[in-house]
Amino acid sequence: METNKMIPITKPYIIDTDIEAVTSVLKTGMLVQGENVLALENFTQQYLGDVHVAAASNGTATMHIMLKVHGIGAGDEVIVPAFSYVATANVVELVGATPIFVDINLDTFNIDCTQIEDKITPKTKAILAVHEFGLAANIEAIQTICTKHNLLFIEDAACALGAQFNGNKTGTFGHSASFSLHPRKAITSGEGGLIVSKNKDFIEKCKVLRNHGVNPNAGHTGFTEAGYNYRMTDFQAALVLSQFKRFQDILDTKQSIAKRYLEEIKNSKLSLPKIENNYYHSWQSFHIVLNGISQAEAIEKLKTSGIGSNYGAQCIPQMDYYQNKYNLNAKELFPNSYNAWQNGLVVPLYPQLTDTEIDHIINSLNKL
Ligand SMILES: *Cc1c(COP(=O)(O)O)cnc(C)c1O
């Protein structure tokens, strides 16, 4: 096939009606957080059911606010997976608490719950669990541990909008949850995020911190907190809301591409993601682990075939900031996280892929 056109690792799925939704907001001249942000929050609430929602400027700001409102700060410890996007640990640092890393399970790329209890101390306040690449973490195990040790369960669901466990959607399991609307995720506002909680009061407090600490119920001296400006603009909300309305189609298409990959990629050097029956994977990323070919070589070979690919996530304790601060021997302490970082490979999976492109990706992977 013609390979002078690169198949990118991902591509936001923005169609004409999405663009029209944005331009119609621009024409009103009302650009900052307004009725479209509210409409996005209401739509998310309906989509997830039985939760309250606050939109914010990105999926890191969301978690920063959430940890603040949960009262997590200096002297506290938060359990995080050693393998994730670095923001998962950065937000713990941002509030002055200490991230306590736990290795992942290589079948799911999610936190290995059998290793959590060993890391719990009197300082532990929360488990910040990631649903990596769109697959829910081990919800039951995390809930059991949180109940037993009186910990908060916070979901970093940044890449898992639409994912399910036992028929329930991610974002509805923890005390609070965060979604990202970055272009690498299934639907996007450019930059954006959503905070979700069953606790209405919690969401109200998040909304105050999101908007300079302004408490709408406290009159004109009511700057009740030293807040942030983590608002989403109204045209961004319109952009993502328009995609959200056709989200099930987006998920279905991704599902059928992932199914082809799982059935047709056959190469002993590639180990494919595994999904248990009661999980619905939202396929933010299709993440393969390589053995017998290096990551650099695989990326280079695929690039020669016109296919974009990259590593999936970081082994966070190995990143410079965390090395300098905590000096943990990540390779020894978190071998699965280290392996996934060093040998993980994300390949293109997005709704606009054509059958020819999918064939080409499968054939190229089978030839690696
Ligand atoms: C994308 C992502 C984030 C960060 O979200 P932003 O909106 O880019 O700030 C955090 N955690 C995980 C697991 C992610 O995948």
Tab-separated table of C-alpha atoms and ligand atoms in Angstrom:
chain	number	residue	atom	x	y	z
A	1	MET	CA	0.000	0.000	0.000
A	2	GLU	CA	0.932	3.665	-0.294
A	3	THR	CA	2.870	4.527	2.811
A	4	ASN	CA	3.987	8.074	2.215
A	5	LYS	CA	1.109	9.224	4.384
A	6	MET	CA	1.829	8.535	8.066
A	7	ILE	CA	-0.916	6.913	10.145
A	8	PRO	CA	-0.650	8.906	13.392
A	9	ILE	CA	-0.869	7.189	16.765
A	10	THR	CA	-4.092	9.083	17.411
A	11	LYS	CA	-6.276	11.732	15.842
A	12	PRO	CA	-9.061	13.716	17.474
A	13	TYR	CA	-12.394	12.838	15.895
A	14	ILE	CA	-13.859	16.264	15.150
A	15	ILE	CA	-16.590	16.549	12.538
A	16	ASP	CA	-18.401	19.536	11.033
A	17	THR	CA	-21.179	19.609	13.617
A	18	ASP	CA	-18.548	19.784	16.387
A	19	ILE	CA	-16.934	22.758	14.686
A	20	GLU	CA	-20.299	24.434	14.213
A	21	ALA	CA	-20.993	24.007	17.921
A	22	VAL	CA	-17.783	25.919	18.652
A	23	THR	CA	-18.333	28.716	16.151
A	24	SER	CA	-21.862	29.303	17.388
A	25	VAL	CA	-20.462	29.937	20.873
A	26	LEU	CA	-17.743	32.199	19.472
A	27	LYS	CA	-20.401	34.269	17.721
A	28	THR	CA	-22.173	34.968	21.018
A	29	GLY	CA	-19.050	36.625	22.420
A	30	MET	CA	-19.546	34.745	25.694
A	31	LEU	CA	-16.314	32.794	25.872
A	32	VAL	CA	-15.574	31.954	29.492
A	33	GLN	CA	-17.331	29.347	31.630
A	34	GLY	CA	-21.055	29.683	31.037
A	35	GLU	CA	-24.095	27.798	29.847
A	36	ASN	CA	-22.173	25.302	27.701
A	37	VAL	CA	-19.982	24.285	30.640
A	38	LEU	CA	-23.155	23.803	32.643
A	39	ALA	CA	-24.684	21.775	29.801
A	40	LEU	CA	-21.546	19.591	29.662
A	41	GLU	CA	-21.771	18.991	33.415
A	42	ASN	CA	-25.451	18.079	33.152
A	43	PHE	CA	-24.823	15.760	30.218
A	44	THR	CA	-21.993	14.003	32.088
A	45	GLN	CA	-24.262	13.629	35.101
A	46	GLN	CA	-26.925	11.964	32.963
A	47	TYR	CA	-24.351	9.776	31.244
A	48	LEU	CA	-22.847	8.478	34.486
A	49	GLY	CA	-25.975	8.630	36.637
A	50	ASP	CA	-26.246	9.392	40.358
A	51	VAL	CA	-23.209	11.716	40.460
A	52	HIS	CA	-22.435	15.442	40.522
A	53	VAL	CA	-19.985	16.989	38.088
A	54	ALA	CA	-17.660	19.987	37.762
A	55	ALA	CA	-15.810	20.696	34.521
A	56	ALA	CA	-12.303	22.167	34.733
A	57	SER	CA	-9.410	23.249	32.564
A	58	ASN	CA	-7.679	19.850	32.304
A	59	GLY	CA	-7.380	16.412	33.871
A	60	THR	CA	-4.535	17.457	36.151
A	61	ALA	CA	-6.216	20.589	37.523
A	62	THR	CA	-9.185	18.355	38.350
A	63	MET	CA	-7.084	16.062	40.542
A	64	HIS	CA	-5.264	18.990	42.142
A	65	ILE	CA	-8.602	20.459	43.236
A	66	MET	CA	-9.939	17.068	44.330
A	67	LEU	CA	-6.968	16.327	46.590
A	68	LYS	CA	-7.288	19.830	48.093
A	69	VAL	CA	-10.985	19.404	48.814
A	70	HIS	CA	-10.361	15.954	50.288
A	71	GLY	CA	-8.000	17.765	52.679
A	72	ILE	CA	-4.911	15.870	51.573
A	73	GLY	CA	-1.672	17.763	52.185
A	74	ALA	CA	1.685	17.838	53.947
A	75	GLY	CA	2.385	14.739	56.026
A	76	ASP	CA	-0.128	12.606	54.152
A	77	GLU	CA	0.617	9.651	51.904
A	78	VAL	CA	-1.287	8.700	48.776
A	79	ILE	CA	-0.917	5.317	47.108
A	80	VAL	CA	-0.420	5.554	43.338
A	81	PRO	CA	0.556	3.059	40.640
A	82	ALA	CA	4.221	3.264	39.590
A	83	PHE	CA	3.143	3.059	35.944
A	84	SER	CA	0.921	5.888	34.705
A	85	TYR	CA	1.144	9.279	33.129
A	86	VAL	CA	3.355	11.303	35.459
A	87	ALA	CA	0.468	13.683	36.351
A	88	THR	CA	-0.968	10.988	38.656
A	89	ALA	CA	1.973	11.414	41.037
A	90	ASN	CA	2.578	15.105	40.295
A	91	VAL	CA	-0.771	16.122	41.780
A	92	VAL	CA	0.137	14.393	45.041
A	93	GLU	CA	3.369	16.407	45.095
A	94	LEU	CA	1.438	19.589	44.243
A	95	VAL	CA	-0.571	19.419	47.477
A	96	GLY	CA	2.569	18.636	49.502
A	97	ALA	CA	1.713	14.992	50.168
A	98	THR	CA	3.903	11.983	49.359
A	99	PRO	CA	3.126	9.529	46.566
A	100	ILE	CA	3.690	5.933	47.635
A	101	PHE	CA	4.300	3.848	44.535
A	102	VAL	CA	2.915	0.355	44.030
A	103	ASP	CA	3.786	-1.876	41.084
A	104	ILE	CA	1.245	-2.823	38.426
A	105	ASN	CA	-0.161	-6.075	37.156
A	106	LEU	CA	1.263	-6.739	33.690
A	107	ASP	CA	-1.983	-8.247	32.379
A	108	THR	CA	-4.019	-5.104	33.080
A	109	PHE	CA	-1.356	-2.358	33.487
A	110	ASN	CA	-3.304	-1.346	36.605
A	111	ILE	CA	-2.195	-1.197	40.227
A	112	ASP	CA	-1.435	-4.637	41.707
A	113	CYS	CA	-3.884	-4.719	44.610
A	114	THR	CA	-2.080	-7.626	46.309
A	115	GLN	CA	0.798	-5.219	47.003
A	116	ILE	CA	-1.198	-2.288	48.369
A	117	GLU	CA	-1.702	-3.280	52.009
A	118	ASP	CA	2.043	-3.601	52.636
A	119	LYS	CA	2.382	0.077	51.742
A	120	ILE	CA	-0.335	1.379	54.058
A	121	THR	CA	0.870	3.366	57.097
A	122	PRO	CA	-0.920	5.599	59.625
A	123	LYS	CA	-0.200	8.480	57.201
A	124	THR	CA	-2.019	6.908	54.259
A	125	LYS	CA	-5.079	8.936	53.274
A	126	ALA	CA	-6.087	7.672	49.851
A	127	ILE	CA	-5.590	5.281	46.984
A	128	LEU	CA	-5.355	7.219	43.727
A	129	ALA	CA	-6.017	4.409	41.281
A	130	VAL	CA	-5.651	4.767	37.519
A	131	HIS	CA	-7.844	2.977	34.977
A	132	GLU	CA	-4.927	2.677	32.610
A	133	PHE	CA	-5.493	2.925	28.862
A	134	GLY	CA	-9.283	2.664	29.386
A	135	LEU	CA	-9.454	-0.521	31.467
A	136	ALA	CA	-10.952	-0.219	34.951
A	137	ALA	CA	-8.656	-1.101	37.844
A	138	ASN	CA	-9.553	-3.933	40.227
A	139	ILE	CA	-12.520	-2.080	41.720
A	140	GLU	CA	-13.624	-4.680	44.256
A	141	ALA	CA	-10.167	-5.161	45.723
A	142	ILE	CA	-9.589	-1.402	46.012
A	143	GLN	CA	-12.983	-0.801	47.614
A	144	THR	CA	-12.351	-3.602	50.126
A	145	ILE	CA	-8.944	-2.203	51.100
A	146	CYS	CA	-10.284	1.367	51.353
A	147	THR	CA	-13.155	0.298	53.587
A	148	LYS	CA	-10.937	-1.829	55.813
A	149	HIS	CA	-8.317	0.901	56.303
A	150	ASN	CA	-10.657	3.898	56.151
A	151	LEU	CA	-9.022	5.365	53.042
A	152	LEU	CA	-10.403	7.508	50.255
A	153	PHE	CA	-10.731	5.848	46.850
A	154	ILE	CA	-9.942	8.445	44.188
A	155	GLU	CA	-10.210	7.409	40.534
A	156	ASP	CA	-7.766	8.819	38.008
A	157	ALA	CA	-10.144	7.950	35.193
A	158	ALA	CA	-8.355	10.386	32.850
A	159	CYS	CA	-8.296	7.910	29.996
A	160	ALA	CA	-11.317	5.800	30.904
A	161	LEU	CA	-14.501	7.680	30.038
A	162	GLY	CA	-17.014	5.010	29.006
A	163	ALA	CA	-15.124	2.080	30.550
A	164	GLN	CA	-17.123	-0.276	32.766
A	165	PHE	CA	-16.786	-2.895	35.461
A	166	ASN	CA	-19.752	-5.170	36.164
A	167	GLY	CA	-21.937	-2.884	34.055
A	168	ASN	CA	-21.084	0.247	36.055
A	169	LYS	CA	-19.084	3.088	34.558
A	170	THR	CA	-15.712	4.290	35.781
A	171	GLY	CA	-16.059	7.525	37.674
A	172	THR	CA	-18.876	6.106	39.801
A	173	PHE	CA	-16.840	3.798	42.049
A	174	GLY	CA	-14.689	6.084	44.177
A	175	HIS	CA	-15.271	8.953	46.587
A	176	SER	CA	-14.304	11.142	43.650
A	177	ALA	CA	-13.062	10.704	40.092
A	178	SER	CA	-11.322	12.690	37.392
A	179	PHE	CA	-11.584	12.495	33.590
A	180	SER	CA	-9.329	14.178	31.045
A	181	LEU	CA	-10.576	15.671	27.779
A	182	HIS	CA	-7.110	16.027	26.236
A	183	PRO	CA	-6.887	15.203	22.485
A	184	ARG	CA	-5.251	11.856	23.337
A	185	LYS	CA	-8.494	10.752	25.016
A	186	ALA	CA	-11.694	9.541	23.309
A	187	ILE	CA	-13.461	12.904	23.236
A	188	THR	CA	-11.747	16.223	23.621
A	189	SER	CA	-12.157	19.882	24.427
A	190	GLY	CA	-8.526	20.558	23.442
A	191	GLU	CA	-7.643	20.864	27.114
A	192	GLY	CA	-10.263	19.936	29.659
A	193	GLY	CA	-11.284	17.756	32.548
A	194	LEU	CA	-14.247	16.595	34.611
A	195	ILE	CA	-14.540	16.083	38.360
A	196	VAL	CA	-17.170	13.568	39.443
A	197	SER	CA	-18.482	12.623	42.862
A	198	LYS	CA	-21.622	11.226	44.446
A	199	ASN	CA	-21.143	13.855	47.151
A	200	LYS	CA	-22.818	17.116	46.109
A	201	ASP	CA	-21.088	19.150	48.792
A	202	PHE	CA	-17.701	17.915	47.554
A	203	ILE	CA	-18.459	19.091	44.002
A	204	GLU	CA	-19.681	22.480	45.299
A	205	LYS	CA	-16.346	22.950	47.076
A	206	CYS	CA	-14.479	21.979	43.905
A	207	LYS	CA	-16.438	24.608	41.991
A	208	VAL	CA	-15.384	27.277	44.497
A	209	LEU	CA	-11.683	26.370	44.143
A	210	ARG	CA	-12.044	26.199	40.343
A	211	ASN	CA	-13.171	29.825	40.215
A	212	HIS	CA	-10.759	31.954	42.320
A	213	GLY	CA	-12.364	30.814	45.560
A	214	VAL	CA	-15.604	32.637	44.778
A	215	ASN	CA	-18.459	31.228	46.791
A	216	PRO	CA	-21.659	32.054	44.904
A	217	ASN	CA	-23.696	31.869	48.137
A	218	ALA	CA	-21.572	34.284	50.149
A	219	GLY	CA	-22.341	37.724	48.684
A	220	HIS	CA	-19.822	40.132	47.181
A	221	THR	CA	-17.159	39.653	49.835
A	222	GLY	CA	-17.488	35.927	49.316
A	223	PHE	CA	-14.004	35.049	48.104
A	224	THR	CA	-13.933	32.323	50.680
A	225	GLU	CA	-10.822	30.426	49.544
A	226	ALA	CA	-7.486	31.287	47.943
A	227	GLY	CA	-8.692	29.495	44.833
A	228	TYR	CA	-7.350	28.804	41.364
A	229	ASN	CA	-8.548	29.700	37.926
A	230	TYR	CA	-9.102	26.184	36.588
A	231	ARG	CA	-12.204	27.008	34.536
A	232	MET	CA	-13.041	25.543	31.158
A	233	THR	CA	-14.013	27.987	28.413
A	234	ASP	CA	-17.528	27.780	27.030
A	235	PHE	CA	-16.449	27.037	23.441
A	236	GLN	CA	-14.311	24.132	24.675
A	237	ALA	CA	-17.352	22.763	26.486
A	238	ALA	CA	-19.390	23.068	23.284
A	239	LEU	CA	-16.688	21.204	21.338
A	240	VAL	CA	-16.607	18.213	23.664
A	241	LEU	CA	-20.345	18.151	24.327
A	242	SER	CA	-20.972	17.792	20.603
A	243	GLN	CA	-18.678	14.721	20.521
A	244	PHE	CA	-20.129	13.374	23.759
A	245	LYS	CA	-23.553	13.153	22.086
A	246	ARG	CA	-22.199	10.572	19.629
A	247	PHE	CA	-19.868	8.923	22.131
A	248	GLN	CA	-21.466	5.474	21.958
A	249	ASP	CA	-20.733	5.313	18.214
A	250	ILE	CA	-17.141	6.319	18.894
A	251	LEU	CA	-16.795	3.604	21.550
A	252	ASP	CA	-18.443	0.979	19.305
A	253	THR	CA	-16.083	1.724	16.443
A	254	LYS	CA	-13.048	1.547	18.711
A	255	GLN	CA	-14.379	-1.723	20.107
A	256	SER	CA	-14.576	-3.299	16.654
A	257	ILE	CA	-11.042	-2.172	15.747
A	258	ALA	CA	-9.684	-3.530	19.029
A	259	LYS	CA	-11.471	-6.814	18.355
A	260	ARG	CA	-9.693	-7.127	15.012
A	261	TYR	CA	-6.335	-6.388	16.649
A	262	LEU	CA	-6.941	-8.980	19.364
A	263	GLU	CA	-7.947	-11.628	16.834
A	264	GLU	CA	-5.553	-10.902	14.002
A	265	ILE	CA	-2.294	-9.749	15.578
A	266	LYS	CA	-0.293	-12.952	15.882
A	267	ASN	CA	3.365	-12.516	16.683
A	268	SER	CA	5.214	-14.250	19.520
A	269	LYS	CA	7.185	-11.041	20.131
A	270	LEU	CA	3.998	-9.154	21.020
A	271	SER	CA	1.873	-9.781	24.063
A	272	LEU	CA	-1.600	-8.335	23.648
A	273	PRO	CA	-3.855	-6.762	26.287
A	274	LYS	CA	-6.038	-9.180	28.275
A	275	ILE	CA	-9.575	-8.320	29.350
A	276	GLU	CA	-11.658	-10.308	31.803
A	277	ASN	CA	-15.345	-10.860	31.065
A	278	ASN	CA	-16.852	-8.378	33.485
A	279	TYR	CA	-14.755	-5.478	32.150
A	280	TYR	CA	-15.655	-3.189	29.253
A	281	HIS	CA	-12.446	-1.650	27.874
A	282	SER	CA	-12.885	1.817	26.360
A	283	TRP	CA	-9.634	1.461	24.345
A	284	GLN	CA	-8.121	4.864	24.940
A	285	SER	CA	-4.914	3.066	23.940
A	286	PHE	CA	-4.117	-0.362	22.550
A	287	HIS	CA	-1.000	-1.220	24.543
A	288	ILE	CA	1.224	-4.125	23.560
A	289	VAL	CA	4.234	-5.440	25.499
A	290	LEU	CA	7.253	-6.369	23.392
A	291	ASN	CA	9.635	-9.207	24.066
A	292	GLY	CA	12.336	-10.183	21.609
A	293	ILE	CA	12.345	-6.796	19.906
A	294	SER	CA	13.326	-3.498	21.508
A	295	GLN	CA	10.897	-0.617	21.790
A	296	ALA	CA	13.169	1.644	19.733
A	297	GLU	CA	13.457	-0.922	16.959
A	298	ALA	CA	9.705	-1.584	16.866
A	299	ILE	CA	8.903	2.142	16.753
A	300	GLU	CA	11.465	2.663	13.972
A	301	LYS	CA	10.232	-0.280	11.895
A	302	LEU	CA	6.617	0.835	12.179
A	303	LYS	CA	7.631	4.359	11.253
A	304	THR	CA	9.252	2.992	8.085
A	305	SER	CA	5.887	1.367	7.328
A	306	GLY	CA	4.150	4.704	7.842
A	307	ILE	CA	2.680	3.857	11.256
A	308	GLY	CA	3.056	6.054	14.318
A	309	SER	CA	3.635	4.301	17.649
A	310	ASN	CA	5.109	5.165	21.024
A	311	TYR	CA	5.667	3.919	24.557
A	312	GLY	CA	2.490	3.927	26.654
A	313	ALA	CA	3.249	5.510	30.003
A	314	GLN	CA	6.111	6.247	32.372
A	315	CYS	CA	7.591	4.268	35.206
A	316	ILE	CA	7.097	7.363	37.347
A	317	PRO	CA	9.659	6.697	40.133
A	318	GLN	CA	12.291	6.473	37.386
A	319	MET	CA	11.577	10.026	36.132
A	320	ASP	CA	14.201	12.644	37.099
A	321	TYR	CA	12.123	14.550	39.643
A	322	TYR	CA	11.169	11.365	41.500
A	323	GLN	CA	14.665	9.882	41.200
A	324	ASN	CA	16.165	13.037	42.684
A	325	LYS	CA	13.617	13.245	45.490
A	326	TYR	CA	13.071	9.600	46.480
A	327	ASN	CA	15.969	7.732	44.839
A	328	LEU	CA	14.007	4.486	44.518
A	329	ASN	CA	15.471	1.572	42.573
A	330	ALA	CA	12.493	1.371	40.236
A	331	LYS	CA	13.758	-1.567	38.206
A	332	GLU	CA	13.973	-3.717	41.343
A	333	LEU	CA	11.004	-2.362	43.293
A	334	PHE	CA	8.532	-1.999	40.414
A	335	PRO	CA	9.664	-4.543	37.807
A	336	ASN	CA	6.345	-4.671	35.931
A	337	SER	CA	6.082	-0.889	35.731
A	338	TYR	CA	9.658	-0.707	34.549
A	339	ASN	CA	9.027	-3.393	31.946
A	340	ALA	CA	5.816	-1.761	30.695
A	341	TRP	CA	7.593	1.580	30.361
A	342	GLN	CA	10.624	0.087	28.593
A	343	ASN	CA	8.801	-2.452	26.404
A	344	GLY	CA	5.301	-1.056	26.011
A	345	LEU	CA	4.045	-0.024	22.607
A	346	VAL	CA	0.876	1.900	21.790
A	347	VAL	CA	-0.354	1.562	18.207
A	348	PRO	CA	-2.994	3.633	16.375
A	349	LEU	CA	-6.622	3.016	17.367
A	350	TYR	CA	-9.182	5.696	16.555
A	351	PRO	CA	-12.539	5.728	14.785
A	352	GLN	CA	-11.363	7.328	11.528
A	353	LEU	CA	-8.980	4.435	10.715
A	354	THR	CA	-9.964	2.840	7.402
A	355	ASP	CA	-10.100	-0.934	6.864
A	356	THR	CA	-7.032	-0.643	4.623
A	357	GLU	CA	-5.143	1.169	7.366
A	358	ILE	CA	-6.219	-1.399	9.955
A	359	ASP	CA	-5.058	-4.232	7.642
A	360	HIS	CA	-1.757	-2.453	7.168
A	361	ILE	CA	-1.248	-1.966	10.926
A	362	ILE	CA	-2.023	-5.628	11.627
A	363	ASN	CA	0.269	-6.880	8.836
A	364	SER	CA	3.109	-4.615	9.919
A	365	LEU	CA	2.823	-5.767	13.540
A	366	ASN	CA	2.780	-9.385	12.448
A	367	LYS	CA	6.019	-8.815	10.536
A	368	LEU	CA	7.877	-7.171	13.438
B	1	LIG	C1	-4.013	12.087	30.289
B	1	LIG	C2	-3.813	11.672	31.689
B	1	LIG	C3	-3.682	12.617	32.730
B	1	LIG	C4	-3.570	14.094	32.478
B	1	LIG	O1	-4.682	14.672	31.902
B	1	LIG	P1	-4.528	16.153	31.276
B	1	LIG	O2	-5.911	16.520	30.876
B	1	LIG	O3	-3.605	16.032	30.099
B	1	LIG	O4	-3.967	17.027	32.316
B	1	LIG	C5	-3.597	12.152	34.029
B	1	LIG	N1	-3.621	10.832	34.306
B	1	LIG	C6	-3.711	9.906	33.350
B	1	LIG	C7	-3.760	8.460	33.714
B	1	LIG	C8	-3.797	10.289	32.001
B	1	LIG	O5	-3.880	9.341	31.051
